[in-house]
XYZ file of C-alpha atoms in Angstrom:
270
model
C -55.323 18.585 -7.045
C -52.196 21.499 -6.818
C -49.077 21.285 -6.582
C -47.620 18.255 -4.803
C -51.285 16.881 -3.656
C -52.263 19.728 -2.236
C -55.756 20.381 -2.156
C -56.437 23.763 -4.029
C -59.686 25.554 -4.317
C -60.516 27.132 -7.441
C -63.198 29.156 -8.394
C -64.741 29.576 -12.143
C -67.033 31.068 -14.026
C -70.133 29.116 -15.748
C -68.961 27.305 -18.827
C -65.862 26.717 -17.850
C -63.761 24.840 -19.798
C -60.374 23.305 -18.815
C -57.991 21.956 -20.416
C -54.721 19.747 -19.392
C -51.510 18.988 -21.111
C -52.396 15.396 -20.375
C -55.490 13.460 -19.931
C -56.637 13.211 -17.729
C -59.776 11.425 -14.862
C -61.954 13.668 -13.759
C -64.080 13.207 -10.545
C -66.579 15.159 -8.891
C -67.662 14.459 -5.955
C -70.160 16.405 -3.416
C -69.837 17.891 0.077
C -70.293 14.559 1.874
C -67.808 12.465 -0.239
C -69.855 11.213 -2.414
C -69.093 10.924 -6.168
C -72.182 11.972 -8.267
C -69.995 12.507 -11.924
C -66.356 10.697 -13.009
C -65.354 12.438 -16.808
C -63.502 9.092 -18.301
C -63.578 9.648 -21.767
C -62.645 12.511 -24.250
C -66.247 14.144 -24.565
C -67.433 13.753 -21.074
C -69.520 16.804 -19.787
C -71.203 16.719 -16.247
C -74.105 19.942 -15.391
C -72.272 21.001 -12.475
C -74.930 23.263 -11.231
C -77.555 25.476 -13.574
C -78.031 28.889 -13.984
C -81.424 30.593 -12.966
C -84.520 31.307 -15.061
C -83.233 34.409 -17.540
C -85.838 38.118 -16.513
C -87.545 39.819 -19.192
C -85.903 42.774 -20.825
C -87.224 45.897 -21.327
C -88.375 45.180 -24.855
C -90.906 43.370 -23.490
C -92.032 46.249 -21.581
C -92.407 48.153 -24.319
C -96.024 49.670 -25.578
C -97.111 52.402 -28.065
C -96.222 55.435 -25.737
C -93.578 54.490 -24.321
C -90.990 52.310 -27.049
C -87.566 52.142 -24.814
C -89.097 52.094 -20.903
C -87.031 51.446 -18.411
C -87.849 48.395 -16.507
C -86.774 45.341 -16.933
C -86.876 42.231 -15.057
C -84.053 40.242 -12.419
C -83.533 37.097 -13.747
C -83.807 33.626 -11.267
C -81.077 32.981 -9.116
C -78.613 29.854 -10.404
C -77.998 27.273 -8.555
C -74.711 27.165 -6.203
C -72.956 23.825 -4.509
C -69.519 22.772 -3.560
C -67.600 19.823 -5.324
C -64.413 19.024 -4.551
C -62.892 17.528 -8.171
C -59.870 14.409 -8.171
C -57.840 15.100 -11.385
C -56.047 11.233 -11.940
C -53.547 10.648 -14.418
C -54.367 8.508 -17.430
C -51.808 6.508 -19.450
C -51.337 3.112 -21.093
C -49.037 1.376 -18.279
C -47.205 1.962 -15.195
C -44.225 1.570 -13.763
C -44.631 0.965 -10.026
C -41.568 -0.712 -7.956
C -39.628 0.050 -4.686
C -37.974 3.821 -3.833
C -34.744 3.566 -5.243
C -35.514 0.811 -7.771
C -34.927 2.818 -11.140
C -38.616 4.008 -12.033
C -37.926 7.460 -13.099
C -34.087 6.655 -14.685
C -35.932 4.236 -16.869
C -39.043 6.578 -17.762
C -36.364 9.071 -18.356
C -34.719 5.874 -20.972
C -37.587 5.355 -22.898
C -38.792 8.567 -23.335
C -38.490 12.724 -23.010
C -39.837 12.973 -19.883
C -37.622 14.924 -17.133
C -38.355 13.370 -13.831
C -36.109 14.249 -11.120
C -33.366 11.737 -10.112
C -31.190 10.637 -7.447
C -29.835 8.332 -4.560
C -31.894 8.721 -2.292
C -35.440 7.259 -1.492
C -38.411 8.273 -2.288
C -36.882 11.014 -4.811
C -40.747 11.099 -7.011
C -43.147 12.772 -5.234
C -45.785 13.131 -7.944
C -46.402 11.334 -10.859
C -44.383 11.741 -13.985
C -45.914 11.046 -17.619
C -43.665 10.176 -20.722
C -44.722 9.542 -23.997
C -43.011 6.970 -26.123
C -42.899 7.063 -29.052
C -42.716 4.188 -32.460
C -41.503 4.042 -35.690
C -44.831 3.664 -36.758
C -45.506 7.216 -34.988
C -47.614 5.383 -32.555
C -46.769 7.471 -28.858
C -47.903 5.182 -25.785
C -48.405 7.337 -22.817
C -46.111 5.781 -18.945
C -46.569 6.681 -15.207
C -43.986 6.947 -13.330
C -45.539 6.990 -9.478
C -43.907 7.891 -5.668
C -41.927 4.596 -5.035
C -44.099 1.794 -2.820
C -42.669 0.534 0.303
C -44.103 -2.930 2.481
C -46.864 -1.811 4.555
C -47.629 1.102 2.667
C -51.161 0.732 2.763
C -50.637 1.459 5.933
C -49.781 4.271 5.613
C -45.755 3.652 5.813
C -43.868 5.852 3.712
C -45.850 7.793 0.604
C -48.307 5.443 1.450
C -50.561 4.329 -1.447
C -52.834 6.507 -2.344
C -51.219 7.741 -5.081
C -52.015 4.236 -7.013
C -55.577 6.126 -7.926
C -53.335 7.103 -11.535
C -52.770 3.597 -12.584
C -56.683 2.535 -11.982
C -57.096 2.792 -15.245
C -53.553 1.569 -16.965
C -54.144 -1.707 -19.235
C -50.664 -2.797 -18.575
C -48.164 -2.373 -15.673
C -44.284 -2.743 -15.853
C -43.284 -3.959 -11.669
C -39.493 -1.935 -11.963
C -37.185 -4.218 -9.735
C -33.961 -3.606 -8.250
C -31.895 -6.584 -9.136
C -28.831 -5.593 -7.441
C -29.961 -6.409 -4.345
C -30.882 -9.394 -1.781
C -33.693 -12.351 -3.038
C -35.134 -9.606 -5.359
C -38.458 -11.609 -6.026
C -39.573 -10.152 -2.906
C -40.556 -6.840 -4.236
C -42.254 -8.196 -7.102
C -44.281 -10.693 -4.352
C -44.278 -7.336 -1.543
C -45.780 -4.906 -4.917
C -48.730 -7.856 -5.348
C -49.938 -7.433 -2.441
C -49.404 -3.450 -1.928
C -51.828 -3.208 -5.036
C -54.549 -5.830 -3.633
C -54.875 -3.838 -1.099
C -55.414 -1.150 -2.402
C -57.433 -2.254 -5.610
C -58.889 -5.531 -6.073
C -57.628 -7.613 -8.506
C -55.434 -4.041 -9.585
C -52.353 -6.574 -9.610
C -53.792 -8.949 -12.327
C -53.808 -6.677 -14.843
C -51.158 -7.694 -17.798
C -47.730 -7.681 -16.577
C -43.994 -7.511 -17.112
C -40.618 -7.389 -14.335
C -38.232 -5.270 -15.268
C -34.880 -6.503 -14.251
C -33.792 -2.917 -13.438
C -29.208 -2.092 -12.994
C -28.153 -5.687 -14.849
C -25.029 -2.930 -15.138
C -23.967 -4.167 -11.908
C -22.497 -7.748 -11.474
C -24.574 -9.039 -8.278
C -27.329 -8.270 -10.794
C -26.131 -10.985 -13.352
C -26.276 -13.227 -10.507
C -29.875 -12.514 -9.405
C -31.534 -13.206 -12.872
C -32.153 -16.724 -12.840
C -32.618 -17.104 -9.767
C -35.323 -14.314 -10.505
C -36.195 -16.317 -13.810
C -36.997 -19.934 -11.875
C -39.391 -18.332 -8.981
C -41.451 -16.110 -11.850
C -43.842 -17.393 -14.436
C -44.461 -13.828 -16.176
C -42.169 -12.207 -19.047
C -38.867 -10.934 -17.133
C -37.390 -7.953 -18.955
C -33.677 -7.732 -18.475
C -32.669 -3.925 -18.503
C -29.873 -1.261 -17.091
C -32.022 1.779 -17.250
C -29.263 4.217 -16.229
C -27.273 3.316 -19.056
C -30.916 2.810 -21.437
C -29.074 -0.934 -22.288
C -31.797 -3.599 -23.244
C -34.510 -1.457 -23.203
C -35.994 -2.097 -26.330
C -37.473 -5.874 -25.965
C -39.060 -3.620 -23.371
C -40.596 -1.006 -25.395
C -41.788 -4.042 -27.505
C -43.835 -5.570 -25.434
C -45.207 -2.533 -24.124
C -46.537 -2.675 -28.061
C -47.477 -6.267 -28.093
C -49.716 -5.265 -25.028
C -51.095 -2.200 -26.677
C -51.625 -4.100 -29.384
C -53.542 -6.723 -28.499
C -55.864 -4.314 -26.225
C -56.527 -2.529 -29.310
C -57.643 -5.169 -31.417
C -60.160 -6.808 -28.518
C -61.310 -3.217 -27.925
C -62.472 -3.526 -32.127
C -63.856 -6.800 -31.504
C -66.355 -6.157 -28.763
C -67.285 -3.287 -31.134
C -67.860 -5.486 -33.304
C -69.976 -7.961 -31.005
C -71.960 -5.099 -29.534
C -73.421 -3.789 -33.197
């Protein structure tokens, strides 16, 4: 994908290696849109095409009479194929929320990423990745995706195709604007849109980030939100970077739990 998620055609020579600033998953589709390979983990390789058989050089035709003949065979023609390559961002945690909920501001508060921030909706048009740095030098990536709205699965707003960037996330953070009326409906709508995109996506380990706690109405809505949901609620003010530490601790806790499960799984499979 090119800038602004527009399709970009790139012609490369054989044995070309592509490097990216952030870890990305690569999906290869043939001309009919059929998935032929997906590179998910570092070190995965995909042989897209095979080169033709090598021809015989002039050394093969050398004789006692002609030690350096001007004769050689051309090699066989290699394969030629067209692939559509789709790149997907890989992050440990994904920020999901309505436009203007404060996702980009939150990403700026917890990392050194500097996504664009403005007072109008749909400021974020492309996914942004930031890195949380802990005191023990552990680093966790967080992805900020464009805002979802009710009916995104019907292609309203910016649609929901960009949710592909959080498919592999281990943790979801639902960023809720607590200054709006009935903010708990945002959480319900967001989970519904995730399920419309992929069944079970909303069941990943998750928490609600109750943002904009610096506004008076948010404090009133927080009590009602706590009564209506049964998952962790993390009240913060991303704008003023207030109460961000519990959020960072929650993400780290989920990371440690996931890591221990993976270690236990490897021990069982040995």
